[in-house]
XYZ file of C-alpha atoms in Angstrom:
77
model
C 224.969 35.140 42.513
C 223.672 33.663 45.768
C 220.699 31.302 45.549
C 218.496 30.843 48.584
C 216.782 27.653 49.708
C 213.021 27.814 49.138
C 212.385 28.221 52.863
C 214.752 31.202 53.239
C 213.890 34.837 52.720
C 215.950 36.542 50.015
C 217.906 39.059 52.101
C 221.319 38.979 50.421
C 221.633 40.987 47.198
C 223.593 39.769 44.191
C 227.224 40.789 44.456
C 229.749 41.753 41.830
C 233.038 40.019 42.637
C 236.435 40.628 41.106
C 238.778 37.760 41.980
C 241.897 36.091 40.557
C 241.892 32.805 42.447
C 239.834 30.623 44.776
C 241.224 32.265 47.918
C 240.088 35.723 46.802
C 236.680 34.344 45.807
C 236.174 32.794 49.235
C 237.295 35.934 51.069
C 235.098 38.323 49.067
C 232.036 36.083 49.158
C 232.426 35.475 52.909
C 232.649 39.235 53.558
C 229.544 39.851 51.445
C 227.524 37.141 53.209
C 228.736 38.266 56.642
C 227.706 41.848 55.881
C 224.203 41.031 54.637
C 223.447 37.600 56.116
C 224.871 37.897 59.597
C 226.430 35.026 61.455
C 229.792 34.797 63.125
C 231.503 32.112 61.068
C 231.036 31.959 57.302
C 232.619 29.112 55.335
C 232.611 28.805 51.545
C 232.707 25.366 49.904
C 233.606 26.001 46.261
C 233.505 22.327 45.257
C 229.827 22.021 46.261
C 228.940 25.737 45.683
C 227.599 26.022 49.227
C 227.791 28.685 51.911
C 227.791 27.550 55.540
C 226.875 30.082 58.231
C 227.827 29.052 61.782
C 228.286 25.471 60.553
C 224.821 25.223 58.944
C 224.251 25.055 55.160
C 222.302 28.247 54.449
C 222.893 29.167 50.811
C 224.048 27.895 47.440
C 225.897 30.122 45.021
C 226.697 30.166 41.343
C 229.138 32.247 39.352
C 227.975 33.992 36.203
C 230.035 35.841 33.627
C 229.149 39.520 33.344
C 227.145 40.447 30.255
C 229.288 41.518 27.340
C 228.502 44.784 25.585
C 226.868 44.388 22.210
C 229.082 45.403 19.296
C 228.087 48.645 17.720
C 226.969 48.589 14.080
C 228.166 52.140 13.475
C 231.914 52.632 13.327
C 233.252 56.058 14.189
C 236.619 57.263 12.927
């Protein structure tokens, strides 16, 4: 999920990422931000959870686990 500073307009939708390591996370998130947020150079700082666009801190991000399906009470055999 990408969080926007209070002064920024929310123009980037929430994205659903599927990654195995930090490199994949950075690549997928950078592509998503570049597609919706513009800018030529997108850098992802995972230690500070920040997204820099053209060298300027534009966004913060946070990772959330997907919701788990609720167990069904009825068991079918």
